Short mmCIF file of C-alpha atoms and ligand atoms in Angstrom, two decimals:
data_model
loop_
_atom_site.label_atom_id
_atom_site.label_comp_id
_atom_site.label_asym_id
_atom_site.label_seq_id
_atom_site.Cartn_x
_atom_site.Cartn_y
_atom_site.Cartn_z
CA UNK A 4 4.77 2.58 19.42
CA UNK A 5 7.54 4.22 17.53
CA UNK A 6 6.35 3.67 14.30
CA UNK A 7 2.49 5.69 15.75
CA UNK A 8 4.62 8.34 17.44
CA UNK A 9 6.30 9.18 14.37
CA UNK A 10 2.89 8.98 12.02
CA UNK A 11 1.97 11.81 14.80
CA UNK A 12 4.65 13.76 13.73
CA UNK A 13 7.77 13.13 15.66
CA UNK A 14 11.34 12.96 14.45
CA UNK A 15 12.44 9.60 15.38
CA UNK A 16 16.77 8.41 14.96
CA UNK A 17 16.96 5.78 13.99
CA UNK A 18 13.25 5.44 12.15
CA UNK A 19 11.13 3.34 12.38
CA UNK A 20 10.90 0.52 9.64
CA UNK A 21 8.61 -1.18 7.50
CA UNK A 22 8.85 -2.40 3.98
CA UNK A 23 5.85 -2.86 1.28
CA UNK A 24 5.27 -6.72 0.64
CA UNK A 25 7.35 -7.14 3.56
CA UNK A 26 4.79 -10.92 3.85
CA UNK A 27 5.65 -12.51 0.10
CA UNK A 28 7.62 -14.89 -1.48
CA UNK A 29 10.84 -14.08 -0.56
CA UNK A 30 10.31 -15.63 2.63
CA UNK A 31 10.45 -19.63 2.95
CA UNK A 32 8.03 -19.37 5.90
CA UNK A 33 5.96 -17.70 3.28
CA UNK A 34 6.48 -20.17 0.31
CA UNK A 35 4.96 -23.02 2.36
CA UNK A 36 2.32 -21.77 3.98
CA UNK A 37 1.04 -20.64 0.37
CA UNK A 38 1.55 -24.13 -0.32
CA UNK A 39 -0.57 -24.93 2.11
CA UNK A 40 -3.55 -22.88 1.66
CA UNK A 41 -3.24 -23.33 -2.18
CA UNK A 42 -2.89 -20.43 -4.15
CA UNK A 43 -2.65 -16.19 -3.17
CA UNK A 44 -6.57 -15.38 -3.16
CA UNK A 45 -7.33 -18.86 -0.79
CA UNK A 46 -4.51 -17.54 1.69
CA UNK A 47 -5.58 -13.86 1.32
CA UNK A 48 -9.32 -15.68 2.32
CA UNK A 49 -7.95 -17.86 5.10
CA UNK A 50 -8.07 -15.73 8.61
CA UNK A 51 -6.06 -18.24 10.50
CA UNK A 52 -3.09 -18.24 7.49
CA UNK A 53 -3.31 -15.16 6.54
CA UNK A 54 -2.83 -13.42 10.27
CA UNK A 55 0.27 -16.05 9.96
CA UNK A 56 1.96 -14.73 7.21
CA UNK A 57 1.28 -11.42 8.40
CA UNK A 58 3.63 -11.80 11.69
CA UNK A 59 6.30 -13.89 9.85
CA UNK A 60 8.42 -10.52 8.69
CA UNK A 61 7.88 -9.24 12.29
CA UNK A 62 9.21 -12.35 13.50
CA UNK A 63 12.01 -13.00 11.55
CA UNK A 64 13.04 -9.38 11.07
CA UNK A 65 11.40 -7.14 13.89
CA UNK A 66 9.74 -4.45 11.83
CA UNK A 67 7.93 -1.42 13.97
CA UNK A 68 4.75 -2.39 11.60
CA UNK A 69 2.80 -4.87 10.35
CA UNK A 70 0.49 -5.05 7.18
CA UNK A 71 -1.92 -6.79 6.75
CA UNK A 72 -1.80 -9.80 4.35
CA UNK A 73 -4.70 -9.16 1.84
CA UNK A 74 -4.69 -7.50 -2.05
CA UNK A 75 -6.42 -4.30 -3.39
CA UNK A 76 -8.46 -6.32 -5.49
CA UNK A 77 -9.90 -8.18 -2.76
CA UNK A 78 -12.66 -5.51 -2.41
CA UNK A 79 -13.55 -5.78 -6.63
CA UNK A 80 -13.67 -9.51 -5.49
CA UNK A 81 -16.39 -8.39 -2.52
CA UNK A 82 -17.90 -6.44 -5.19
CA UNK A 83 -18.91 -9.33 -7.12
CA UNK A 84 -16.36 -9.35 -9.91
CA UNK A 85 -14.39 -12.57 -10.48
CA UNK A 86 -10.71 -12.59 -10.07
CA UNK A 87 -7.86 -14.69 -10.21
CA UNK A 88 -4.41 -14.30 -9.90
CA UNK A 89 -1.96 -16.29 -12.80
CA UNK A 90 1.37 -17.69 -11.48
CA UNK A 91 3.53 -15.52 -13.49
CA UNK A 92 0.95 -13.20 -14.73
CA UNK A 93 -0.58 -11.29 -12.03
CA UNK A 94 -4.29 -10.36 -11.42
CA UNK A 95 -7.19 -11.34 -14.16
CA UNK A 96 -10.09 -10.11 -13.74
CA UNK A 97 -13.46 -9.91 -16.61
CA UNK A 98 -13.19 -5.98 -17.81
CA UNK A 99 -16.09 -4.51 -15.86
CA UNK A 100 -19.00 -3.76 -18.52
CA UNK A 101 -21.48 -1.51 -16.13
CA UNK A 102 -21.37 -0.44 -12.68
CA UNK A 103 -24.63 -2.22 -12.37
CA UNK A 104 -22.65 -5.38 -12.57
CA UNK A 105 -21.51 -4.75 -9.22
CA UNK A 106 -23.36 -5.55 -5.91
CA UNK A 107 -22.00 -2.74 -2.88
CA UNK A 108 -24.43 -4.54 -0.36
CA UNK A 109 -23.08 -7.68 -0.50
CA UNK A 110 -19.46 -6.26 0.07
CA UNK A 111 -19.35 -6.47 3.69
CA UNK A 112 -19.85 -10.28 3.79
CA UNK A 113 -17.21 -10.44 0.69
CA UNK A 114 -14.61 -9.18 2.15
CA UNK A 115 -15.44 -10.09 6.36
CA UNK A 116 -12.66 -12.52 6.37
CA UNK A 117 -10.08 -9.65 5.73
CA UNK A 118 -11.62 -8.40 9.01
CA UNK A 119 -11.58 -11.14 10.57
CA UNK A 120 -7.57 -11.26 9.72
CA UNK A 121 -7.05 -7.87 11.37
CA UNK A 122 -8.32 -9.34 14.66
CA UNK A 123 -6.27 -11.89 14.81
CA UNK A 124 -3.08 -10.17 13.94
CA UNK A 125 -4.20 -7.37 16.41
CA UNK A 126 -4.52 -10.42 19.04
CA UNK A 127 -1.39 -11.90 18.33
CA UNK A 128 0.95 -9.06 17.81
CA UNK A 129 3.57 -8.11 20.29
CA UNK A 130 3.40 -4.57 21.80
CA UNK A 131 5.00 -1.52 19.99
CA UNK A 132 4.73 -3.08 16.58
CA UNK A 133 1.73 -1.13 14.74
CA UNK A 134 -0.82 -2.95 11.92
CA UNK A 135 -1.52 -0.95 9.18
CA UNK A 136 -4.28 -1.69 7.34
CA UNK A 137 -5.13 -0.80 3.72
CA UNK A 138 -7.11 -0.44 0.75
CA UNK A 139 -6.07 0.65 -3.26
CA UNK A 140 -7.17 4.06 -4.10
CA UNK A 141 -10.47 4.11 -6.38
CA UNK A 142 -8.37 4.97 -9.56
CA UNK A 143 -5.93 1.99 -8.95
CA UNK A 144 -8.55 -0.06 -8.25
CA UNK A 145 -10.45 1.25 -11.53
CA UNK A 146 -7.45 0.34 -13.29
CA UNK A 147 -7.35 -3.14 -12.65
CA UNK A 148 -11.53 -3.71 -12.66
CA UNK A 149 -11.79 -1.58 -16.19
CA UNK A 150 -8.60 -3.06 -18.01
CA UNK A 151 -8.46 -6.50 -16.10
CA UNK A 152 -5.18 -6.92 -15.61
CA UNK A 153 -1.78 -5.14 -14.88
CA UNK A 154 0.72 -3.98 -16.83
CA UNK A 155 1.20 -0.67 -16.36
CA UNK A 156 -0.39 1.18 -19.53
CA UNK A 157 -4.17 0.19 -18.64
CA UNK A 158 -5.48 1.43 -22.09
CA UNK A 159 -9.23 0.95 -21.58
CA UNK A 160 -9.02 3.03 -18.54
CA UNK A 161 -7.33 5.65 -20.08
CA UNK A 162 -9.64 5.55 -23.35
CA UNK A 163 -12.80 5.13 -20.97
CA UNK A 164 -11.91 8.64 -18.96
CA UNK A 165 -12.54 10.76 -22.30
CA UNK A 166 -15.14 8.84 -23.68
CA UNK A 167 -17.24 7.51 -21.16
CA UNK A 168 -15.85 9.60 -18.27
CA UNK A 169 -20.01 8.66 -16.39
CA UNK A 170 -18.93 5.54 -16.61
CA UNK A 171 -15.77 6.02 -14.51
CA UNK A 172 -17.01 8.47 -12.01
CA UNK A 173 -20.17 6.19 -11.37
CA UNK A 174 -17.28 3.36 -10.88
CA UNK A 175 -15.07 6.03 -8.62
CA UNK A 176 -18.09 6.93 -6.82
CA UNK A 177 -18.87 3.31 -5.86
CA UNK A 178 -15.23 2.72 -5.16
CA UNK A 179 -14.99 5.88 -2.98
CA UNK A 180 -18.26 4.61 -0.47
CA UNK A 181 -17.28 1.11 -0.45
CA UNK A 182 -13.42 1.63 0.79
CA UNK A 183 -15.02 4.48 3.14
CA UNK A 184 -16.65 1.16 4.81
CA UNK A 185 -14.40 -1.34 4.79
CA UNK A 186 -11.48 0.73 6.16
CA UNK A 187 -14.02 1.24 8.74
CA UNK A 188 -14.05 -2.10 9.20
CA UNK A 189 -10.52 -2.42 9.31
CA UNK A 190 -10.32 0.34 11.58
CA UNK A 191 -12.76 -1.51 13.74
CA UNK A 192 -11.31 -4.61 13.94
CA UNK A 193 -7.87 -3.03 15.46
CA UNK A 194 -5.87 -1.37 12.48
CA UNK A 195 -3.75 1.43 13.93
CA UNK A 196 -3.84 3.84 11.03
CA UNK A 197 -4.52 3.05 7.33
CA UNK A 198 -3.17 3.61 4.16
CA UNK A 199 -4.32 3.74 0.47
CA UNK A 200 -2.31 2.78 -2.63
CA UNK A 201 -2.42 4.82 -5.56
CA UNK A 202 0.16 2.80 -7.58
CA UNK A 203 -0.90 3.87 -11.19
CA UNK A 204 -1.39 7.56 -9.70
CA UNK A 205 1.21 8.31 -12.68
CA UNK A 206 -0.84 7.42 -15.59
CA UNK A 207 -3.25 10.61 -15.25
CA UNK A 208 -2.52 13.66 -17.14
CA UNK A 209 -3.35 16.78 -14.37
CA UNK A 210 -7.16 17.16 -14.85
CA UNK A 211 -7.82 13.55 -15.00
CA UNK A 212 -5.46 13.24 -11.80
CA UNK A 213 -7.06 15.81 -9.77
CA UNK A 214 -10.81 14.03 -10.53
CA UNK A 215 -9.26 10.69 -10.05
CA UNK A 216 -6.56 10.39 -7.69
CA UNK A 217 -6.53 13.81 -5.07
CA UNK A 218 -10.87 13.97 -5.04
CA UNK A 219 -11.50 10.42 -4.20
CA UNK A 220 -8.86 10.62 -1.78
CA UNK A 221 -9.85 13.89 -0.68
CA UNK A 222 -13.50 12.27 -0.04
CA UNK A 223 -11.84 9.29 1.73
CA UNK A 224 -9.53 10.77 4.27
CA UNK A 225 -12.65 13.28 5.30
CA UNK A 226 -15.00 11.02 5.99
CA UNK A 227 -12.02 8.31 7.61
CA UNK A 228 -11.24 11.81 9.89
CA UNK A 229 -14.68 12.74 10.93
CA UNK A 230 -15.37 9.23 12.18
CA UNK A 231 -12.09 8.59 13.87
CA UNK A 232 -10.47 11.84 15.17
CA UNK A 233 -7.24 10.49 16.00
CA UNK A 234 -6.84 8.31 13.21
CA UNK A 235 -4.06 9.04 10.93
CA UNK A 236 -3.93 7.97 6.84
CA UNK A 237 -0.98 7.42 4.55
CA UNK A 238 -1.17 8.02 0.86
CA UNK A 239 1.12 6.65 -1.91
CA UNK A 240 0.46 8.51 -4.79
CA UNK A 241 2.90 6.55 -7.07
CA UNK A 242 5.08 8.27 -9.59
CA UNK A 243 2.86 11.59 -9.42
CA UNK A 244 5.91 13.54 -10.17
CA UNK A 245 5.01 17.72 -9.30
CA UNK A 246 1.77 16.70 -8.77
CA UNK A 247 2.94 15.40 -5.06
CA UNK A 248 2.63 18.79 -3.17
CA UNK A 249 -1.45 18.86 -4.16
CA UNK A 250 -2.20 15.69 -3.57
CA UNK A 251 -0.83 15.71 0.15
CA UNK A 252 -2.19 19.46 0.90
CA UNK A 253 -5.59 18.56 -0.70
CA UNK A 254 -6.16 14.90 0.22
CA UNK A 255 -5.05 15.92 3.29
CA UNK A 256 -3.74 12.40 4.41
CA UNK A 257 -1.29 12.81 7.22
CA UNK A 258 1.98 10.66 5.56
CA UNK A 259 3.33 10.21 2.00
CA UNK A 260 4.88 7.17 0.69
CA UNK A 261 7.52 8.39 -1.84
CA UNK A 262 8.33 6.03 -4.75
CA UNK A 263 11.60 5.27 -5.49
CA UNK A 264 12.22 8.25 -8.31
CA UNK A 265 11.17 11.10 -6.34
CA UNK A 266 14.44 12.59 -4.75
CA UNK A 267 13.70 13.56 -0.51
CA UNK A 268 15.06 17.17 -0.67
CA UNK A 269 12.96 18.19 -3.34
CA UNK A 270 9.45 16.20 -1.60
CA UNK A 271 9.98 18.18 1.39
CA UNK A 272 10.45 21.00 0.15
CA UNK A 273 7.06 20.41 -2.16
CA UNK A 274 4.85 19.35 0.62
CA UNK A 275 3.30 21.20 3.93
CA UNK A 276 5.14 21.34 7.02
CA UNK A 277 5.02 19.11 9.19
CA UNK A 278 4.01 16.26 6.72
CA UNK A 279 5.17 12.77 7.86
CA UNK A 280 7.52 11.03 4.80
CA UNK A 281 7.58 7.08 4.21
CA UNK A 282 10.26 5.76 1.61
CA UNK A 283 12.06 5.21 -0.39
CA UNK A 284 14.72 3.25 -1.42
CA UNK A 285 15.03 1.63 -4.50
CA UNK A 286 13.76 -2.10 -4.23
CA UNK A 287 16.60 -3.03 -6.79
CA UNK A 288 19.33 -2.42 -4.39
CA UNK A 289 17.53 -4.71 -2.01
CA UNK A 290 18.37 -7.14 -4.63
CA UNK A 291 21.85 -5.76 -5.05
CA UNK A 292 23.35 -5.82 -1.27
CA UNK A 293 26.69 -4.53 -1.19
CA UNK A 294 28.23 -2.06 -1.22
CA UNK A 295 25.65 -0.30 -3.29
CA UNK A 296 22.86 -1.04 -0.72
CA UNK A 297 24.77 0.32 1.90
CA UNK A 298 25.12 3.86 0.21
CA UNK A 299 21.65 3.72 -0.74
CA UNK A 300 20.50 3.27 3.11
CA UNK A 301 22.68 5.90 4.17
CA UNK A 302 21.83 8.25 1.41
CA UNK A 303 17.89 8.04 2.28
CA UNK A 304 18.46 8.35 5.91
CA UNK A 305 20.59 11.22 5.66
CA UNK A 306 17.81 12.41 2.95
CA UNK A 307 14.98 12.44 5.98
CA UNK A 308 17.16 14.07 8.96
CA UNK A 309 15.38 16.34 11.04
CA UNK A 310 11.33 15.78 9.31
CA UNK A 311 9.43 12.75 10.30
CA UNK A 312 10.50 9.57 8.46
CA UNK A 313 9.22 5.77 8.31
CA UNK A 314 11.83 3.99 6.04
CA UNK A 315 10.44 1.78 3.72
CA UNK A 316 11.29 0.95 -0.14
CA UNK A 317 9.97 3.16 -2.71
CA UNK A 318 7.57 0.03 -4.36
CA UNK A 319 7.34 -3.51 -3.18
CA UNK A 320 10.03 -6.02 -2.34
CA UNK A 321 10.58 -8.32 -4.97
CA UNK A 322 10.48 -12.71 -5.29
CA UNK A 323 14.33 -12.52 -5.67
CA UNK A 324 15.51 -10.33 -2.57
CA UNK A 325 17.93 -12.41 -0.37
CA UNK A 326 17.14 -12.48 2.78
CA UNK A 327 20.22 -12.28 4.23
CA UNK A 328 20.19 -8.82 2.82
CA UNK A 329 17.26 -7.12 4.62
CA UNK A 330 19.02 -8.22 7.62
CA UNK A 331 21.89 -5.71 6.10
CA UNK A 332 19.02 -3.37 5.82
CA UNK A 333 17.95 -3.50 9.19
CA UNK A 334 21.21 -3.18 10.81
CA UNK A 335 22.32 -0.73 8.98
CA UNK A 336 19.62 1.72 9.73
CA UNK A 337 20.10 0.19 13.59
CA UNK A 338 23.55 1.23 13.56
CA UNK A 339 23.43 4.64 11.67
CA UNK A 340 22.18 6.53 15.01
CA UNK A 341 25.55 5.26 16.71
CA UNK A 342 27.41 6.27 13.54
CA UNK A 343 26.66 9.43 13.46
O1 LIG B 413 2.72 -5.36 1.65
C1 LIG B 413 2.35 -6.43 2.17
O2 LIG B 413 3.14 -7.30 2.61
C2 LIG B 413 0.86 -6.64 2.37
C3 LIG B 413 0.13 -7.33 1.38
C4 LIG B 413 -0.11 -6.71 0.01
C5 LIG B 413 -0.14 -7.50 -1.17
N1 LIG B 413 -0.54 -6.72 -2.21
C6 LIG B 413 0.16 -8.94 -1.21
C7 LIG B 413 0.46 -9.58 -2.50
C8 LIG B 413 -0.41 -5.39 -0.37
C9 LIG B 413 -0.46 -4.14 0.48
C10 LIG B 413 -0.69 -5.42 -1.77
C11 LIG B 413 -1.11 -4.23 -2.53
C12 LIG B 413 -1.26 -4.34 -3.99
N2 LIG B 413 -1.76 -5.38 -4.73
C13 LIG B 413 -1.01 -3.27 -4.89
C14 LIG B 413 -0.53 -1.90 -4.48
C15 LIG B 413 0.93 -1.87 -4.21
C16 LIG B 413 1.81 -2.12 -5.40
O3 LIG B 413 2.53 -3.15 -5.36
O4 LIG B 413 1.80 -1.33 -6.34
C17 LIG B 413 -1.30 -3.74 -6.19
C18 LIG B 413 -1.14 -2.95 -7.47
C19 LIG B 413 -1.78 -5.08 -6.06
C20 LIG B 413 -2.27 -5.97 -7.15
C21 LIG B 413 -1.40 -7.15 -7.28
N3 LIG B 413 -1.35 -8.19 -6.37
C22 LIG B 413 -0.51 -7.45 -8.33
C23 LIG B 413 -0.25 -6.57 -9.53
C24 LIG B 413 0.07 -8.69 -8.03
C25 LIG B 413 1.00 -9.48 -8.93
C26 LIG B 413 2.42 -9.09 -8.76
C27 LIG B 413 3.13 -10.09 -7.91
O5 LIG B 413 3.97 -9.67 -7.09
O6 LIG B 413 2.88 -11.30 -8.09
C28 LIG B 413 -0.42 -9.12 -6.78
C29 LIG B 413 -0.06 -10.36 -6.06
C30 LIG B 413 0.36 -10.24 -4.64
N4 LIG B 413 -0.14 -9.36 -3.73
C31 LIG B 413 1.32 -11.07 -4.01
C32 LIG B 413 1.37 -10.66 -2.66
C33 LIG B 413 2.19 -11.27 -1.56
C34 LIG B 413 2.04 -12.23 -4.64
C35 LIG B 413 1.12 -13.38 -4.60
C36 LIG B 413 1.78 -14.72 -4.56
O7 LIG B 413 2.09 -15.21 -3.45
O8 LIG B 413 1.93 -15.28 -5.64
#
């Protein structure tokens, strides 16, 4: 599998491609089968329609991975908090009160359909292409179960970490064991490597990012390693600015995802050797095409030569994306190798 052989640290031309909500509502194959099962949680819940959507992007665009077609907040949901997702509004969830609120032993049976999803995609994927499987980071996660919903500033969170900060390392702590066990799971049921999203990793001033984002991590990836030697674990420590060389030497996850703002010269040179890079372009340009989309693509691949690189986008793909133009995407990084 090219996209495994560069996780393991290859240099692959050209790389190997995936891209974050590369399943979602850009796709018409998508669009109905949501239809179908109702609304996002019901499909993320349905094994059968979920493994679906999951190989539609393969199928349609031949990516050298596959993710599987679930949410972070799937595991708060396992957890016993309610959740629901508003068309237009993203995630709502009741602001967690206490950790005692939430119920770790009945997680397992929560969230088994997820598993159940990574067996059939594993079944029913074609050989080479590699599933990822994934879980949000315990402060992301936090974010959302603390404040509720999105939107970027997450002010009870951030109040919460000076003024109850027991409150959110109980919550981290509970976080931390529970994703230890169902990437286990996921790992189990046929996932190839894993990775974690830290999307609001940019939200914590240093000390609070360091107890927060790199220590759970840290925690994660250790006891991920000592179970599974070979297994290897991205991180995407989203807009963590300078903070990005720590958090990949002391989480000690084996690939970064880059967001979209961090430039690749400047990541290399601020993580370890030998560190495997996923990223990055700009999901805008996606939406753009054009001539502007075909600079980008160059200017990323061009940014990578010569360290391992999985291209991917620097967030997720967006509702509006034409789909005509991530077949520009993929040819173009198809054809740069004969370019060149
Ligand atoms: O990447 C993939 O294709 C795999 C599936 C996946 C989804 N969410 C599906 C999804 C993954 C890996 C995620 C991760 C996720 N979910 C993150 C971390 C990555 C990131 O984007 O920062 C976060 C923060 C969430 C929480 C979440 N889920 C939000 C904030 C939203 C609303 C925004 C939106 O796009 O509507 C979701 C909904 C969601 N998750 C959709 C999909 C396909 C859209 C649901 C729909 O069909 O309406």
């Amino acid at each position: 599998m090219k996209f495994m052989r560069v996780l393991n640290g290859e240099v692959v031309s050209p790389p190997p491609v995936w891209l974050m909500r590369q399943a979602g509502r850009y796709l018409p194959e998508y669009r109905a089968l949501r239809g179908q099962a109702g609304d996002f949680i019901s499909l993320c819940m349905n094994p059968a329609l979920a493994a679906e959507v999951t190989l539609q992007p393969i199928r349609r665009y031949g990516f050298d991975a596959a993710i599987l077609f679930s949410d972070i907040l799937i595991l708060p949901m396992a957890l016993g908090q309610g959740l629901r997702f508003a068309e237009g509004e993203g995630p709502l969830l009741p602001p967690l009160q206490a950790v005692a609120d939430l119920d770790p032993t009945q997680a397992a049976v929560g969230y088994a359909p997820v598993l159940e999803t990574v067996r059939l995609v594993r079944a029913g994927l074609p050989p080479g292409v590699a599933l990822i499987g994934f879980a949000g980071s315990p402060a992301t996660v936090a974010c959302y179960m603390l404040d509720g919903k999105g939107g970027g500033e997450f002010p009870r969170t951030r109040r919460l970490a000076y003024d109850d900060p027991g409150f959110v390392d109980a919550l981290i702590d509970v976080l931390v064991d529970a994703t230890i066990t169902y990437l286990q799971g996921q790992v189990d049921a046929g996932a190839d490597c894993v990775m974690l999203f830290e999307s609001w990793a940019g939200i914590f001033p240093p000390a609070q990012f360091r107890r927060y984002v790199i220590e759970p991590s840290r925690r994660i990836v250790a006891a991920l390693k000592a179970a599974n030697k070979s297994l290897k674990i991205i991180g995407f420590p989203r807009l963590c600015g300078l903070l990005l060389g720590s958090y990949v030497r002391e989480t000690k996850v084996d690939a970064v995802g880059l967001d979209s703002v961090t430039d690749p010269a400047l990541a290399i040179a601020a993580c370890p050797p030998g560190t495997v890079f996923q990223g990055n372009l700009d999901p805008l340009l996606l939406k753009a095409g054009g001539v502007a989309l075909d600079t980008g693509v160059r200017d990323i691949l061009a940014g990578f030569e010569g360290v391992p690189h999985i291209f991917n986008l620097g967030h997720g793909i967006t509702p509006d994306v034409p789909t005509e133009h991530v077949a520009r995407l993929m040819d173009l990084i198809n054809d740069a190798s004969q370019a060149a």
